């Protein structure tokens, strides 16, 4: 089964060919998206049968990812586990809770979904190099996939504002790494000035092909959740790409006639970097950028989210909502999911859990809801030295202390 694809402007509807190298509409300057043709007439039963016969990875859904088969660059991304977490559900205050653990992707975050497709597209277009601005996970992922494809990778990161694990990965995979004092938003502006370069392909989430990879999150959740049961999805929001991608995935399932009622999507931001959440909470239709975003959740420390229009549509059309959570609440949620369930996530990911907890507390989400939190990245990305210096590390002197007694006391 094969679907034709075009690029289309999300504002004025102008169409472009799927092999045009273009990031913004030439007529109105707005974002583009990939549109698949003929979904509503497709034999969706046949499609689902074919999916179920394949390995559980992103490329299981290859019919809905309109790329030539010869250019595919894959490290076995996608196919991440969905955990049912009952102890965490009680802590959060909902009837049932699931965690979609995107930290299980090859470089430890959901960015690998988008990069597998984005770097494949770079290969298909005959590019020599790929570039991105990044708060860390995009650069880790792009560098790995560029290496897997034999392409050069160039990365702009905010100087001193990127988690050590992510910087380590980016450099290890061999990317040429530039640290910019002016922060992420300026780094992205700089990268976008290269939009008409022949050799370099831009792989920030303004690139519509990345969203094509990331939308597979919705296909997997659809297969993993019992779709008889209604659920909501909570997603941490930075540049607004992932929540937009999830909604695109669900919309395609609806257009295929596979799904009747897609879930409500909740976008969660950190209090110090919440332009998107503020827009939703106050019912505004335009985003007011933030000059100096600040939060310990560095992956979502973004003041001017480029995909906000797509994300606004995702939240409104799905009848979802948004929340902003404090850094304290984020750290608390990070500890809770790790200590109660054995799942290690980075701070930005924990925001999705803190967000559901807050929405329930404020009565904006029903206690009887079934919720899925998207844990976007793994804990090892962003080790927290304060935590190590803090609590349950007990240093003892063998001569004076009786270790067996200490252990007895701990067990209680
Ligand atoms: C990129 C990222 C986000 C934010 O996703 P956007 O698409 O920028 O909204 C959240 N969590 C982690 C771990 C990320 O790497
Ligand atoms: Zn346009």
Tab-separated table of C-alpha atoms and ligand atoms in Angstrom:
chain	number	residue	atom	x	y	z
A	1	UNK	CA	0.000	0.000	0.000
A	2	UNK	CA	1.340	3.386	-0.920
A	3	UNK	CA	0.110	6.902	-0.231
A	4	UNK	CA	1.131	9.948	-2.218
A	5	UNK	CA	2.493	12.875	-0.236
A	6	UNK	CA	2.804	16.625	-0.602
A	7	UNK	CA	4.016	19.429	1.565
A	8	UNK	CA	1.300	21.934	2.443
A	9	UNK	CA	1.315	25.259	4.259
A	10	UNK	CA	-0.624	25.085	7.532
A	11	UNK	CA	-1.960	28.645	7.035
A	12	UNK	CA	-2.619	29.402	3.367
A	13	UNK	CA	-2.776	25.806	2.084
A	14	UNK	CA	-0.179	26.346	-0.659
A	15	UNK	CA	1.196	22.999	-1.896
A	16	UNK	CA	4.790	21.995	-2.593
A	17	UNK	CA	6.288	18.788	-3.947
A	18	UNK	CA	7.526	16.273	-1.382
A	19	UNK	CA	11.068	16.530	-2.766
A	20	UNK	CA	11.284	20.293	-2.539
A	21	UNK	CA	13.832	21.504	-0.034
A	22	UNK	CA	11.709	23.996	1.788
A	23	UNK	CA	11.030	24.674	5.450
A	24	UNK	CA	8.585	27.612	5.320
A	25	UNK	CA	5.811	28.611	2.897
A	26	UNK	CA	7.094	30.906	0.130
A	27	UNK	CA	3.759	32.671	-0.046
A	28	UNK	CA	3.039	33.445	3.619
A	29	UNK	CA	6.106	32.262	5.560
A	30	UNK	CA	4.246	29.822	7.808
A	31	UNK	CA	5.112	26.206	8.687
A	32	UNK	CA	4.636	23.292	6.332
A	33	UNK	CA	3.330	19.810	6.988
A	34	UNK	CA	3.419	16.566	5.048
A	35	UNK	CA	-0.042	15.582	3.775
A	36	UNK	CA	-0.756	11.991	2.834
A	37	UNK	CA	-3.249	11.460	0.035
A	38	UNK	CA	-5.967	8.830	-0.098
A	39	UNK	CA	-6.069	7.792	3.568
A	40	UNK	CA	-9.877	7.782	3.713
A	41	UNK	CA	-10.245	5.299	0.856
A	42	UNK	CA	-7.565	2.901	2.103
A	43	UNK	CA	-8.089	-0.731	3.117
A	44	UNK	CA	-7.310	-0.150	6.772
A	45	UNK	CA	-7.905	-3.767	7.827
A	46	UNK	CA	-5.216	-4.877	5.420
A	47	UNK	CA	-2.939	-2.141	6.712
A	48	UNK	CA	-3.362	-3.278	10.322
A	49	UNK	CA	-2.745	-6.895	9.353
A	50	UNK	CA	0.503	-5.892	7.696
A	51	UNK	CA	1.597	-3.872	10.700
A	52	UNK	CA	0.905	-6.716	13.088
A	53	UNK	CA	3.178	-9.021	11.082
A	54	UNK	CA	6.173	-6.727	11.480
A	55	UNK	CA	8.687	-5.974	14.225
A	56	UNK	CA	7.565	-3.382	16.777
A	57	UNK	CA	9.729	-0.454	15.634
A	58	UNK	CA	8.983	2.848	13.945
A	59	UNK	CA	9.262	1.362	10.459
A	60	UNK	CA	6.422	-1.047	11.207
A	61	UNK	CA	4.257	1.878	10.026
A	62	UNK	CA	6.258	2.498	6.853
A	63	UNK	CA	3.174	2.986	4.634
A	64	UNK	CA	2.440	6.178	6.544
A	65	UNK	CA	6.020	7.465	6.307
A	66	UNK	CA	6.315	8.584	2.680
A	67	UNK	CA	10.003	7.925	1.919
A	68	UNK	CA	11.835	5.806	-0.627
A	69	UNK	CA	12.811	2.430	0.888
A	70	UNK	CA	16.426	2.734	-0.288
A	71	UNK	CA	17.368	5.722	1.789
A	72	UNK	CA	16.180	4.507	5.190
A	73	UNK	CA	18.588	5.165	8.058
A	74	UNK	CA	17.541	3.235	11.140
A	75	UNK	CA	18.991	2.295	14.523
A	76	UNK	CA	15.830	0.395	15.551
A	77	UNK	CA	14.054	3.425	16.982
A	78	UNK	CA	10.489	3.370	18.225
A	79	UNK	CA	8.726	0.315	19.615
A	80	UNK	CA	9.225	1.699	23.107
A	81	UNK	CA	7.602	0.075	26.152
A	82	UNK	CA	4.352	1.201	27.732
A	83	UNK	CA	4.352	0.559	31.475
A	84	UNK	CA	1.283	0.360	33.656
A	85	UNK	CA	2.280	2.148	36.879
A	86	UNK	CA	-0.182	1.602	39.730
A	87	UNK	CA	1.857	3.043	42.601
A	88	UNK	CA	2.600	6.174	40.606
A	89	UNK	CA	-1.102	6.393	39.674
A	90	UNK	CA	-1.976	6.650	43.376
A	91	UNK	CA	0.728	9.307	43.882
A	92	UNK	CA	-0.592	11.288	40.912
A	93	UNK	CA	-4.243	10.772	41.886
A	94	UNK	CA	-5.758	9.122	38.812
A	95	UNK	CA	-7.552	5.797	38.409
A	96	UNK	CA	-4.961	4.348	36.059
A	97	UNK	CA	-1.665	5.605	34.714
A	98	UNK	CA	0.684	4.450	31.984
A	99	UNK	CA	4.150	5.652	31.076
A	100	UNK	CA	5.298	5.546	27.476
A	101	UNK	CA	9.045	5.278	27.965
A	102	UNK	CA	10.699	7.103	25.078
A	103	UNK	CA	13.997	6.926	26.951
A	104	UNK	CA	14.295	3.410	25.492
A	105	UNK	CA	15.090	4.830	22.055
A	106	UNK	CA	18.653	4.341	20.695
A	107	UNK	CA	20.052	7.668	21.947
A	108	UNK	CA	17.680	7.877	24.894
A	109	UNK	CA	14.921	10.215	23.716
A	110	UNK	CA	11.941	10.392	21.351
A	111	UNK	CA	14.001	12.618	19.044
A	112	UNK	CA	15.269	9.394	17.427
A	113	UNK	CA	11.883	8.876	15.778
A	114	UNK	CA	12.140	12.196	13.986
A	115	UNK	CA	15.817	11.852	13.199
A	116	UNK	CA	15.499	8.415	11.625
A	117	UNK	CA	13.035	9.911	9.143
A	118	UNK	CA	14.740	13.322	8.863
A	119	UNK	CA	18.208	11.913	8.192
A	120	UNK	CA	16.692	9.397	5.758
A	121	UNK	CA	15.194	12.367	3.909
A	122	UNK	CA	18.607	14.091	3.898
A	123	UNK	CA	20.065	10.976	2.254
A	124	UNK	CA	17.212	10.848	-0.256
A	125	UNK	CA	17.816	14.503	-1.148
A	126	UNK	CA	21.552	13.911	-1.591
A	127	UNK	CA	22.664	16.250	1.212
A	128	UNK	CA	26.236	16.197	2.548
A	129	UNK	CA	25.620	17.546	6.019
A	130	UNK	CA	22.870	18.040	8.577
A	131	UNK	CA	22.557	20.841	11.112
A	132	UNK	CA	20.408	21.690	14.101
A	133	UNK	CA	20.119	23.988	17.081
A	134	UNK	CA	19.492	21.984	20.191
A	135	UNK	CA	18.959	21.912	23.927
A	136	UNK	CA	20.749	18.554	23.780
A	137	UNK	CA	18.558	15.640	22.765
A	138	UNK	CA	18.047	16.779	19.183
A	139	UNK	CA	21.807	17.128	18.767
A	140	UNK	CA	22.539	13.735	20.382
A	141	UNK	CA	20.048	12.077	18.110
A	142	UNK	CA	20.957	13.900	14.910
A	143	UNK	CA	24.655	13.193	15.465
A	144	UNK	CA	24.024	9.475	15.892
A	145	UNK	CA	21.855	9.176	12.781
A	146	UNK	CA	24.248	11.334	10.747
A	147	UNK	CA	27.039	8.961	11.766
A	148	UNK	CA	24.885	5.972	10.800
A	149	UNK	CA	24.295	7.583	7.389
A	150	UNK	CA	27.863	8.770	6.829
A	151	UNK	CA	26.847	12.444	6.816
A	152	UNK	CA	28.581	15.345	8.551
A	153	UNK	CA	26.760	16.798	11.553
A	154	UNK	CA	26.925	20.392	12.791
A	155	UNK	CA	25.306	21.376	16.042
A	156	UNK	CA	24.609	24.695	17.794
A	157	UNK	CA	23.917	24.417	21.508
A	158	UNK	CA	23.314	27.058	24.195
A	159	UNK	CA	26.620	27.487	26.004
A	160	UNK	CA	26.587	26.085	29.551
A	161	UNK	CA	22.866	25.263	29.304
A	162	UNK	CA	22.972	21.718	28.066
A	163	UNK	CA	22.941	18.583	30.191
A	164	UNK	CA	26.322	16.866	30.408
A	165	UNK	CA	25.085	13.490	29.148
A	166	UNK	CA	23.657	15.085	26.015
A	167	UNK	CA	26.786	17.107	25.274
A	168	UNK	CA	28.851	13.967	25.781
A	169	UNK	CA	26.725	11.984	23.314
A	170	UNK	CA	26.775	14.752	20.707
A	171	UNK	CA	30.564	14.990	20.771
A	172	UNK	CA	31.030	11.219	20.989
A	173	UNK	CA	28.973	10.653	17.816
A	174	UNK	CA	31.342	13.041	16.093
A	175	UNK	CA	29.307	16.207	15.540
A	176	UNK	CA	31.038	19.522	15.018
A	177	UNK	CA	29.680	21.286	18.093
A	178	UNK	CA	29.367	25.052	18.529
A	179	UNK	CA	28.350	26.525	21.890
A	180	UNK	CA	26.452	29.805	21.615
A	181	UNK	CA	26.299	32.235	24.527
A	182	UNK	CA	22.946	33.655	23.392
A	183	UNK	CA	20.852	30.577	24.195
A	184	UNK	CA	18.639	28.185	22.222
A	185	UNK	CA	16.227	30.587	20.535
A	186	UNK	CA	19.088	32.589	18.968
A	187	UNK	CA	20.836	29.364	17.970
A	188	UNK	CA	17.717	28.282	16.086
A	189	UNK	CA	17.415	31.694	14.373
A	190	UNK	CA	21.020	31.287	13.217
A	191	UNK	CA	20.452	27.783	11.853
A	192	UNK	CA	17.362	28.947	9.958
A	193	UNK	CA	19.423	31.537	8.046
A	194	UNK	CA	20.916	28.512	6.218
A	195	UNK	CA	17.536	27.540	4.757
A	196	UNK	CA	18.630	27.882	1.106
A	197	UNK	CA	21.940	26.004	1.421
A	198	UNK	CA	22.364	23.261	-1.200
A	199	UNK	CA	24.527	20.949	0.905
A	200	UNK	CA	23.207	21.368	4.415
A	201	UNK	CA	19.877	20.020	5.604
A	202	UNK	CA	18.188	21.636	8.616
A	203	UNK	CA	16.841	19.108	11.087
A	204	UNK	CA	15.102	21.187	13.704
A	205	UNK	CA	11.430	20.420	14.127
A	206	UNK	CA	10.519	23.109	11.560
A	207	UNK	CA	11.481	20.283	9.229
A	208	UNK	CA	8.162	18.637	8.423
A	209	UNK	CA	9.797	15.233	7.909
A	210	UNK	CA	10.852	14.994	11.515
A	211	UNK	CA	7.217	15.241	12.538
A	212	UNK	CA	6.508	12.276	10.231
A	213	UNK	CA	8.795	10.163	12.403
A	214	UNK	CA	7.504	11.496	15.694
A	215	UNK	CA	3.853	10.912	14.803
A	216	UNK	CA	4.484	7.148	15.163
A	217	UNK	CA	4.189	7.674	18.922
A	218	UNK	CA	0.423	7.857	18.346
A	219	UNK	CA	0.363	4.685	16.220
A	220	UNK	CA	2.208	2.774	18.933
A	221	UNK	CA	-0.010	4.089	21.723
A	222	UNK	CA	-3.041	3.142	19.668
A	223	UNK	CA	-1.757	-0.418	19.397
A	224	UNK	CA	-0.521	-0.671	22.987
A	225	UNK	CA	-3.548	0.807	24.756
A	226	UNK	CA	-6.818	-1.018	24.852
A	227	UNK	CA	-8.587	1.269	22.424
A	228	UNK	CA	-11.979	0.395	23.879
A	229	UNK	CA	-10.945	2.482	26.851
A	230	UNK	CA	-10.750	6.267	26.765
A	231	UNK	CA	-7.470	7.827	27.825
A	232	UNK	CA	-5.728	11.199	27.843
A	233	UNK	CA	-2.093	11.817	26.876
A	234	UNK	CA	0.241	14.156	28.758
A	235	UNK	CA	3.245	15.463	26.818
A	236	UNK	CA	6.027	17.807	27.940
A	237	UNK	CA	6.214	20.778	25.597
A	238	UNK	CA	9.273	22.764	24.540
A	239	UNK	CA	9.399	23.675	20.879
A	240	UNK	CA	5.882	22.204	20.446
A	241	UNK	CA	6.913	19.623	17.829
A	242	UNK	CA	6.132	16.422	19.684
A	243	UNK	CA	2.589	17.220	20.769
A	244	UNK	CA	1.857	18.404	17.208
A	245	UNK	CA	3.309	15.153	15.873
A	246	UNK	CA	1.233	13.010	18.222
A	247	UNK	CA	-1.909	14.792	17.080
A	248	UNK	CA	-0.983	14.321	13.427
A	249	UNK	CA	-0.605	10.598	14.067
A	250	UNK	CA	-3.992	10.326	15.753
A	251	UNK	CA	-5.617	12.391	13.002
A	252	UNK	CA	-4.271	10.015	10.365
A	253	UNK	CA	-5.691	7.024	12.253
A	254	UNK	CA	-9.061	8.786	12.264
A	255	UNK	CA	-8.795	9.531	8.528
A	256	UNK	CA	-7.963	5.886	7.876
A	257	UNK	CA	-11.149	4.896	9.709
A	258	UNK	CA	-9.131	2.917	12.295
A	259	UNK	CA	-9.923	5.157	15.261
A	260	UNK	CA	-13.170	6.920	16.218
A	261	UNK	CA	-12.264	9.121	19.105
A	262	UNK	CA	-8.651	10.261	19.551
A	263	UNK	CA	-7.460	11.067	23.085
A	264	UNK	CA	-7.323	14.535	24.595
A	265	UNK	CA	-3.780	15.886	24.544
A	266	UNK	CA	-2.352	17.845	27.490
A	267	UNK	CA	0.739	19.981	26.964
A	268	UNK	CA	2.912	20.494	30.044
A	269	UNK	CA	5.529	23.209	30.440
A	270	UNK	CA	7.808	24.388	33.234
A	271	UNK	CA	6.748	27.562	35.058
A	272	UNK	CA	9.817	29.491	33.944
A	273	UNK	CA	9.349	28.575	30.287
A	274	UNK	CA	5.615	28.475	29.697
A	275	UNK	CA	4.622	30.663	26.715
A	276	UNK	CA	2.556	27.843	25.224
A	277	UNK	CA	0.813	26.844	28.446
A	278	UNK	CA	0.041	30.500	29.172
A	279	UNK	CA	-1.559	30.925	25.766
A	280	UNK	CA	-3.811	27.895	26.353
A	281	UNK	CA	-4.636	28.680	29.969
A	282	UNK	CA	-5.633	32.262	29.111
A	283	UNK	CA	-7.515	31.257	25.974
A	284	UNK	CA	-5.350	33.368	23.672
A	285	UNK	CA	-4.804	32.622	19.986
A	286	UNK	CA	-1.285	33.956	19.645
A	287	UNK	CA	1.894	33.103	21.457
A	288	UNK	CA	3.833	35.708	23.375
A	289	UNK	CA	7.486	34.664	23.287
A	290	UNK	CA	9.576	34.740	26.449
A	291	UNK	CA	13.014	36.382	26.328
A	292	UNK	CA	14.707	34.559	29.204
A	293	UNK	CA	13.186	31.114	29.729
A	294	UNK	CA	14.435	29.407	32.860
A	295	UNK	CA	13.915	25.921	34.314
A	296	UNK	CA	16.038	22.988	35.429
A	297	UNK	CA	14.256	20.961	32.727
A	298	UNK	CA	16.736	22.043	30.051
A	299	UNK	CA	15.045	20.086	27.228
A	300	UNK	CA	12.019	22.374	27.510
A	301	UNK	CA	13.846	25.611	28.313
A	302	UNK	CA	12.503	27.353	25.219
A	303	UNK	CA	10.982	30.826	25.026
A	304	UNK	CA	9.883	30.963	21.403
A	305	UNK	CA	8.471	27.565	20.387
A	306	UNK	CA	8.527	27.421	16.625
A	307	UNK	CA	5.698	24.887	16.216
A	308	UNK	CA	3.212	26.647	18.479
A	309	UNK	CA	0.513	26.940	15.813
A	310	UNK	CA	0.515	23.214	15.125
A	311	UNK	CA	0.492	22.517	18.855
A	312	UNK	CA	-2.364	24.942	19.471
A	313	UNK	CA	-4.381	23.040	16.899
A	314	UNK	CA	-3.461	19.755	18.604
A	315	UNK	CA	-4.708	20.919	21.992
A	316	UNK	CA	-7.850	22.653	20.695
A	317	UNK	CA	-8.947	19.934	18.267
A	318	UNK	CA	-8.346	17.171	20.795
A	319	UNK	CA	-10.185	19.194	23.464
A	320	UNK	CA	-7.138	18.955	25.671
A	321	UNK	CA	-5.544	21.568	27.853
A	322	UNK	CA	-2.208	22.744	29.247
A	323	UNK	CA	-0.498	23.159	32.593
A	324	UNK	CA	2.691	24.650	33.938
A	325	UNK	CA	4.594	23.059	36.795
A	326	UNK	CA	7.316	24.315	39.122
A	327	UNK	CA	10.864	22.993	39.081
A	328	UNK	CA	10.227	21.546	42.546
A	329	UNK	CA	7.211	19.637	41.284
A	330	UNK	CA	9.294	18.352	38.368
A	331	UNK	CA	12.073	17.046	40.617
A	332	UNK	CA	9.516	15.489	42.968
A	333	UNK	CA	7.853	13.683	40.045
A	334	UNK	CA	11.231	12.554	38.722
A	335	UNK	CA	11.990	10.943	42.090
A	336	UNK	CA	8.521	9.456	42.403
A	337	UNK	CA	8.549	7.636	39.057
A	338	UNK	CA	12.070	6.355	39.711
A	339	UNK	CA	11.580	5.251	43.310
A	340	UNK	CA	8.016	3.941	42.973
A	341	UNK	CA	8.306	2.289	39.579
A	342	UNK	CA	11.962	1.851	38.622
A	343	UNK	CA	11.730	4.143	35.624
A	344	UNK	CA	14.485	6.747	35.281
A	345	UNK	CA	13.512	9.839	33.309
A	346	UNK	CA	15.061	13.239	32.774
A	347	UNK	CA	13.470	16.351	34.349
A	348	UNK	CA	11.596	17.491	31.204
A	349	UNK	CA	9.950	14.068	31.005
A	350	UNK	CA	8.901	14.191	34.641
A	351	UNK	CA	6.964	17.368	33.821
A	352	UNK	CA	4.348	15.206	32.094
A	353	UNK	CA	3.723	13.412	35.401
A	354	UNK	CA	3.810	16.556	37.544
A	355	UNK	CA	1.372	18.067	35.047
A	356	UNK	CA	-1.250	15.333	35.396
A	357	UNK	CA	-0.929	15.514	39.171
A	358	UNK	CA	-1.538	19.258	39.087
A	359	UNK	CA	-4.463	19.041	36.646
A	360	UNK	CA	-6.155	16.469	38.884
A	361	UNK	CA	-5.508	18.576	41.987
A	362	UNK	CA	-7.026	21.605	40.297
A	363	UNK	CA	-10.045	19.624	39.128
A	364	UNK	CA	-9.209	20.111	35.453
A	365	UNK	CA	-8.803	16.396	34.940
A	366	UNK	CA	-11.136	13.771	36.365
A	367	UNK	CA	-9.853	11.440	39.101
A	368	UNK	CA	-11.372	8.578	37.134
A	369	UNK	CA	-9.291	9.394	34.071
A	370	UNK	CA	-6.908	6.941	32.480
A	371	UNK	CA	-3.755	8.861	31.607
A	372	UNK	CA	-0.660	8.151	29.560
A	373	UNK	CA	2.422	10.212	30.406
A	374	UNK	CA	5.036	10.432	27.688
A	375	UNK	CA	8.453	10.077	29.342
A	376	UNK	CA	10.420	11.743	26.601
A	377	UNK	CA	14.008	10.985	27.684
A	378	UNK	CA	16.096	8.837	30.009
A	379	UNK	CA	17.508	9.849	33.417
A	380	UNK	CA	21.160	9.324	32.460
A	381	UNK	CA	21.018	12.294	30.107
A	382	UNK	CA	20.971	14.724	32.963
A	383	UNK	CA	22.519	13.476	36.214
A	384	UNK	CA	21.658	15.652	39.187
A	385	UNK	CA	24.694	16.033	41.506
A	386	UNK	CA	22.558	17.582	44.256
A	387	UNK	CA	20.549	14.390	44.488
A	388	UNK	CA	23.723	12.365	44.964
A	389	UNK	CA	24.981	14.733	47.653
A	390	UNK	CA	21.570	14.699	49.286
A	391	UNK	CA	19.534	11.929	50.769
A	392	UNK	CA	20.068	8.247	51.338
A	393	UNK	CA	23.819	8.031	50.861
A	394	UNK	CA	25.151	6.891	54.224
A	395	UNK	CA	28.894	6.946	54.699
A	396	UNK	CA	30.137	4.685	57.443
A	397	UNK	CA	33.367	3.744	59.076
A	398	UNK	CA	33.592	-0.047	59.256
A	399	UNK	CA	35.387	-0.080	62.611
A	400	UNK	CA	32.752	1.929	64.426
A	401	UNK	CA	29.481	1.100	62.735
A	402	UNK	CA	27.713	-2.163	62.616
A	403	UNK	CA	26.465	-2.361	59.033
A	404	UNK	CA	24.042	-5.150	59.814
A	405	UNK	CA	22.355	-2.882	62.364
A	406	UNK	CA	22.061	-0.078	59.849
A	407	UNK	CA	20.496	-2.410	57.303
A	408	UNK	CA	18.027	-3.705	59.904
A	409	UNK	CA	17.011	-0.146	60.677
A	410	UNK	CA	16.498	0.689	56.974
A	411	UNK	CA	14.304	-2.364	56.387
A	412	UNK	CA	12.311	-1.494	59.513
B	1	LIG	C1	12.722	17.818	22.816
B	1	LIG	C2	12.249	17.352	24.128
B	1	LIG	C3	11.023	17.772	24.664
B	1	LIG	C4	10.159	18.800	24.010
B	1	LIG	O1	9.652	18.401	22.764
B	1	LIG	P1	9.197	19.520	21.711
B	1	LIG	O2	8.930	18.784	20.472
B	1	LIG	O3	10.360	20.473	21.591
B	1	LIG	O4	8.020	20.201	22.299
B	1	LIG	C5	10.623	17.238	25.873
B	1	LIG	N1	11.374	16.345	26.538
B	1	LIG	C6	12.567	15.924	26.071
B	1	LIG	C7	13.346	14.948	26.857
B	1	LIG	C8	13.035	16.417	24.852
B	1	LIG	O5	14.213	15.990	24.398
B	2	LIG	ZN1	1.420	29.736	3.219
